[in-house]
Coordinates of C-alpha atoms in Angstrom, one line a residue:
M1 CA 0.0 0.0 0.0
T2 CA 1.5 3.3 -1.1
L3 CA 1.5 6.2 1.4
N4 CA 1.3 9.5 -0.4
V5 CA 3.0 12.9 0.3
R6 CA 0.6 15.2 2.1
E7 CA 0.6 18.9 2.8
C8 CA -1.6 20.7 5.4
F9 CA -3.1 24.2 5.1
R10 CA -5.5 26.7 6.6
P11 CA -6.5 25.7 10.1
E12 CA -9.7 27.4 10.7
H13 CA -12.1 27.8 13.6
R14 CA -15.0 29.9 14.7
I15 CA -15.9 29.2 18.3
A16 CA -18.9 30.5 20.1
C17 CA -17.9 31.8 23.5
Q18 CA -20.7 29.9 25.2
F19 CA -19.6 26.5 23.8
E20 CA -17.5 23.8 25.4
P21 CA -14.6 24.6 27.6
P22 CA -11.6 25.9 25.6
E23 CA -9.5 22.8 26.4
E24 CA -12.1 20.5 24.9
V25 CA -12.4 22.6 21.8
E26 CA -8.6 22.5 21.4
A27 CA -8.7 18.7 21.9
F28 CA -11.2 18.4 19.0
R29 CA -9.1 20.6 16.8
K30 CA -6.1 18.3 17.3
I31 CA -8.2 15.2 16.6
L32 CA -9.5 16.7 13.4
W33 CA -5.9 17.2 12.2
K34 CA -4.9 13.8 13.3
L35 CA -7.7 12.2 11.4
A36 CA -7.0 14.3 8.3
N37 CA -3.4 13.0 8.4
A38 CA -3.9 9.5 9.7
S39 CA -1.8 7.1 7.6
A40 CA -4.3 4.3 8.3
L41 CA -7.0 6.2 6.4
S42 CA -4.9 7.9 3.7
Y43 CA -5.3 5.2 1.1
D44 CA -9.1 5.0 1.8
F45 CA -9.4 8.7 1.2
Q46 CA -7.7 8.3 -2.1
V47 CA -10.1 5.6 -3.2
L48 CA -13.1 7.5 -1.9
T49 CA -12.0 10.6 -3.9
I50 CA -11.8 8.5 -7.0
L51 CA -15.2 6.9 -6.5
K52 CA -17.0 10.2 -5.6
H53 CA -15.6 12.0 -8.7
G54 CA -16.1 9.0 -11.0
L55 CA -12.5 9.0 -12.0
H56 CA -12.4 5.2 -12.2
F57 CA -14.7 5.3 -15.2
L58 CA -12.1 7.3 -17.2
D59 CA -9.3 5.8 -19.1
D60 CA -5.7 7.0 -18.6
E61 CA -5.9 9.3 -21.6
A62 CA -9.1 11.0 -20.3
L63 CA -7.5 11.5 -16.9
L64 CA -4.9 13.8 -18.4
K65 CA -7.3 16.7 -18.3
Y66 CA -6.8 16.8 -14.5
R67 CA -3.1 17.7 -14.9
S68 CA -4.1 21.4 -14.7
K69 CA -6.8 21.3 -12.1
P70 CA -7.4 19.6 -8.7
V71 CA -10.3 17.6 -7.5
A72 CA -11.8 18.4 -4.1
M73 CA -14.1 17.1 -1.5
E74 CA -15.6 18.3 1.8
V75 CA -15.5 15.8 4.7
T76 CA -18.0 16.4 7.5
L77 CA -17.3 14.9 11.0
Q78 CA -19.5 14.4 14.0
Y79 CA -18.8 12.7 17.3
E80 CA -20.4 9.5 18.7
P81 CA -19.7 7.4 21.8
T82 CA -16.7 5.2 21.3
H83 CA -18.7 2.1 22.5
I84 CA -21.9 1.4 20.5
K85 CA -23.7 0.4 23.7
N86 CA -23.5 4.0 24.8
F87 CA -25.0 5.2 21.6
F88 CA -28.2 3.4 22.5
R89 CA -28.2 5.0 25.9
L90 CA -28.6 8.3 24.1
F91 CA -30.8 7.2 21.2
N92 CA -34.1 7.9 22.9
V93 CA -36.4 10.8 23.9
S94 CA -34.5 11.4 27.1
G95 CA -31.0 10.7 25.9
G96 CA -30.1 14.4 25.8
K97 CA -30.5 14.6 29.5
D98 CA -27.9 11.9 30.1
T99 CA -25.0 13.5 31.9
T100 CA -22.8 10.4 32.0
T101 CA -19.2 11.1 30.8
M102 CA -18.4 8.8 27.9
S103 CA -15.5 8.7 25.6
A104 CA -16.1 9.8 22.0
I105 CA -14.8 9.3 18.5
P106 CA -15.1 11.3 15.3
Q107 CA -17.1 9.7 12.5
I108 CA -17.4 10.6 8.9
V109 CA -21.1 11.5 8.3
D110 CA -20.9 13.1 4.9
I111 CA -18.6 13.4 1.9
R112 CA -19.5 16.2 -0.7
V113 CA -17.8 16.9 -4.0
I114 CA -16.5 20.5 -4.2
D115 CA -17.2 21.5 -7.8
D116 CA -15.0 23.5 -10.1
D117 CA -17.0 26.8 -9.7
Q118 CA -16.5 26.7 -5.9
L119 CA -12.8 25.9 -6.3
A120 CA -12.4 28.8 -8.8
G121 CA -14.1 31.2 -6.4
D122 CA -12.0 30.4 -3.4
A123 CA -8.6 32.1 -3.3
N124 CA -7.4 29.7 -0.6
Y125 CA -7.9 26.7 -2.8
A126 CA -6.0 28.3 -5.6
K127 CA -3.2 29.1 -3.3
M128 CA -3.0 25.5 -2.0
Y129 CA -3.0 24.1 -5.5
R130 CA -0.1 26.4 -6.5
S131 CA 1.8 25.2 -3.5
T132 CA 1.4 21.6 -4.6
Q133 CA 2.8 22.5 -8.0
S134 CA 5.8 24.5 -6.6
T135 CA 6.7 21.6 -4.3
N136 CA 6.4 19.0 -7.0
M137 CA 4.0 17.0 -5.0
V138 CA 3.0 14.6 -7.8
E139 CA 6.7 13.9 -8.7
R140 CA 7.5 13.3 -5.0
T141 CA 4.6 10.8 -4.6
P142 CA 5.7 7.2 -5.2
D143 CA 3.4 5.6 -7.8
G144 CA 1.7 9.1 -8.2
L145 CA -0.8 10.1 -10.8
P146 CA -0.8 13.7 -12.1
I147 CA -4.0 14.4 -10.1
V148 CA -4.0 16.5 -7.0
V149 CA -6.7 16.2 -4.3
L150 CA -7.8 18.9 -1.9
L151 CA -9.7 17.6 1.1
H152 CA -11.6 20.1 3.3
F153 CA -12.3 18.6 6.8
K154 CA -15.1 20.2 8.8
Q155 CA -16.5 19.6 12.3
D156 CA -19.6 21.5 13.3
L157 CA -19.5 22.1 17.0
G158 CA -22.9 23.6 16.9
P159 CA -24.6 26.5 18.8
P160 CA -24.8 26.2 22.6
M161 CA -27.8 24.5 24.1
Q162 CA -30.7 26.4 25.5
G163 CA -32.4 23.9 27.8
P164 CA -33.4 20.9 25.7
R165 CA -33.1 22.9 22.4
L166 CA -30.3 24.4 20.4
D167 CA -30.3 28.1 20.8
P168 CA -31.4 29.5 17.4
R169 CA -30.1 33.0 18.1
A170 CA -26.6 31.9 18.9
R171 CA -23.8 31.8 16.4
G172 CA -22.7 28.3 15.8
A173 CA -19.1 27.1 16.0
H174 CA -17.0 25.1 13.7
Q175 CA -13.4 24.2 12.9
A176 CA -11.9 23.0 9.7
G177 CA -8.6 22.2 8.0
D178 CA -7.3 21.3 4.6
V179 CA -4.9 18.7 3.3
C180 CA -3.6 18.0 -0.2
F181 CA -2.1 14.9 -1.8
A182 CA -1.6 13.3 -5.2
L183 CA -3.6 10.2 -6.1
T184 CA -1.7 7.0 -6.8
R185 CA -2.0 4.3 -9.5
S186 CA -2.6 1.6 -6.9
A187 CA -5.6 3.5 -5.5
M188 CA -7.0 3.9 -9.0
E189 CA -6.6 0.1 -9.6
T190 CA -8.5 -0.6 -6.4
A191 CA -11.3 1.7 -7.4
R192 CA -11.6 0.2 -10.8
K193 CA -12.2 -3.2 -9.3
G194 CA -15.5 -1.9 -8.1
K195 CA -17.8 -4.5 -6.6
D196 CA -15.1 -7.2 -7.2
M197 CA -13.2 -5.6 -4.4
I198 CA -14.3 -6.9 -1.0
L199 CA -14.0 -4.8 2.2
D200 CA -13.7 -6.5 5.5
V201 CA -15.4 -4.1 7.9
P202 CA -14.5 -4.8 11.6
I203 CA -17.5 -5.1 13.9
K204 CA -17.5 -5.4 17.7
I205 CA -20.6 -5.4 19.8
K206 CA -20.1 -8.0 22.5
G207 CA -17.3 -10.6 22.5
P208 CA -14.5 -10.7 20.0
W209 CA -14.1 -8.6 16.8
T210 CA -15.8 -10.0 13.7
T211 CA -16.0 -8.8 10.1
K212 CA -18.8 -7.9 7.8
R213 CA -17.9 -8.4 4.2
M214 CA -19.1 -5.7 1.8
H215 CA -18.5 -4.9 -1.9
L216 CA -16.6 -1.7 -2.6
N217 CA -18.7 1.4 -3.0
T218 CA -18.7 4.9 -1.5
E219 CA -21.1 4.1 1.3
N220 CA -19.3 0.9 2.4
L221 CA -15.9 2.5 2.2
M222 CA -17.1 5.3 4.5
E223 CA -18.4 2.6 6.9
L224 CA -15.0 0.8 6.7
M225 CA -13.2 4.0 7.6
N226 CA -15.6 4.7 10.5
A227 CA -15.2 1.1 11.7
K228 CA -11.4 1.5 11.6
I229 CA -11.6 4.6 13.8
R230 CA -13.9 2.8 16.3
K231 CA -11.7 -0.3 16.4
D232 CA -8.5 1.7 17.0
A233 CA -10.2 3.8 19.7
T234 CA -11.4 0.8 21.6
N235 CA -8.0 -0.9 21.4
D236 CA -4.7 1.0 21.7
N237 CA -5.9 4.3 20.3
E238 CA -2.8 4.4 18.0
M239 CA -4.4 7.1 15.8
H240 CA -5.1 9.2 18.9
L241 CA -8.6 10.0 17.8
R242 CA -10.5 9.1 21.0
A243 CA -11.8 12.1 23.0
K244 CA -12.3 12.0 26.7
S245 CA -16.0 13.0 26.6
L246 CA -18.9 13.4 24.2
P247 CA -20.1 17.0 24.0
A248 CA -23.6 17.8 25.1
F249 CA -24.4 19.1 21.6
E250 CA -23.6 15.6 20.1
K251 CA -25.7 13.9 22.8
H252 CA -28.7 16.0 21.8
I253 CA -28.2 15.3 18.1
I254 CA -28.2 11.6 18.8
C255 CA -31.4 12.1 21.0
F256 CA -33.1 14.1 18.3
A257 CA -32.2 11.6 15.6
S258 CA -34.2 9.0 17.5
H259 CA -37.3 11.1 16.9
G260 CA -37.0 10.9 13.2
P261 CA -36.5 13.6 10.6
A262 CA -39.9 15.3 10.9
V263 CA -39.9 15.6 14.7
A264 CA -36.2 16.5 14.7
A265 CA -36.8 19.5 12.5
L266 CA -39.2 20.9 15.0
E267 CA -37.0 20.2 18.0
T268 CA -33.8 21.9 16.8
S269 CA -32.7 24.8 14.7
G270 CA -30.1 22.5 13.0
P271 CA -31.9 19.6 11.3
R272 CA -29.0 19.1 8.9
W273 CA -26.9 17.7 11.7
V274 CA -29.7 15.3 12.7
N275 CA -30.4 14.2 9.2
L276 CA -26.8 13.5 8.5
L277 CA -26.7 11.2 11.5
I278 CA -30.0 9.5 10.5
G279 CA -28.5 8.8 7.1
K280 CA -25.4 7.3 8.7
I281 CA -27.5 5.0 10.9
A282 CA -29.5 3.8 8.0
R283 CA -26.5 2.9 5.9
E284 CA -24.2 1.4 8.5
Y285 CA -24.6 -2.2 9.6
I286 CA -23.3 -1.8 13.2
Y287 CA -26.3 0.0 14.5
H288 CA -28.7 -2.6 13.2
A289 CA -26.6 -5.5 14.5
A290 CA -26.2 -3.9 17.9
A291 CA -29.9 -3.3 18.2
D292 CA -30.4 -7.1 17.9
V293 CA -27.6 -7.9 20.4
Y294 CA -28.9 -5.4 23.1
G295 CA -32.5 -6.3 22.7
N296 CA -33.7 -3.1 21.1
P297 CA -36.4 -3.3 18.5
K298 CA -35.1 -2.4 15.0
S299 CA -38.2 -0.3 14.6
I300 CA -36.4 2.4 16.7
L301 CA -33.9 2.8 13.9
P302 CA -34.4 4.3 10.4
P303 CA -35.0 1.6 7.8
P304 CA -31.7 0.1 6.6
K305 CA -30.3 1.3 3.3
F306 CA -27.5 -1.3 2.9
R307 CA -26.0 -1.7 -0.5
G308 CA -23.5 -4.3 -1.5
H309 CA -23.3 -6.5 1.5
V310 CA -21.8 -9.9 0.5
D311 CA -24.3 -12.0 2.4
D312 CA -27.4 -10.0 1.6

């Protein structure tokens, strides 16, 4: 597996003064950067970029048009309890009132392609791309293709809570950062295998780790990456992505998600956060498997939207 040359740019944050203690916000900032630069996930981000942009459908000659322009994606992170059992403690109408301290992990809830118009209109993206050219990033990347990727990582910390609701008048908080790298030929070969490529997604609910086999697609690759983060955090935390505690904001988002999209939109000024989590629960196997193990009716979860599970 080829590790690619990476460059980091533009740390960004906007923190509401009423939000979490500053030391917790700083901890989340460090975790965002560690995730963006985690070697255990770098190859997956390459393949995910190729799949989201449809580059695997192009032959080598057609790919040459990307010599003069980058491809870009926005990666949205939210936090969940490290242990899936604690997720179900919060996934109910009273979960937002749970004051139990529980460790947390970042999870990828959304990947969005940044189009050419948005890239062209952002001076920072242009500056980053020029930097990759001046430092010969493609040439320095073993097995590199002449395609540069800009990844924008974003964590919405949300507005502060006002009782059981999000305060609609308060300015929200977020932090973000960017990384650049060149794609590799090996990642392109993996993406071109499509459904012939099988992913072994690690799953642990009770007892030893097992695997769920899935065909390669964007949804299943995101689930694999999230599962890698969860497995690492519950073992030796080598990626250093485990946070000491889950923020109150995230507890409420999990609670609101248990109400369903319609009710969630009435309960909070930020239904987007809730809907992203609902979408993740629907497409990721671990929630549905854990509901069975812990005796929760599957009816409390959004209907599954699995695609490409080997044993379906």
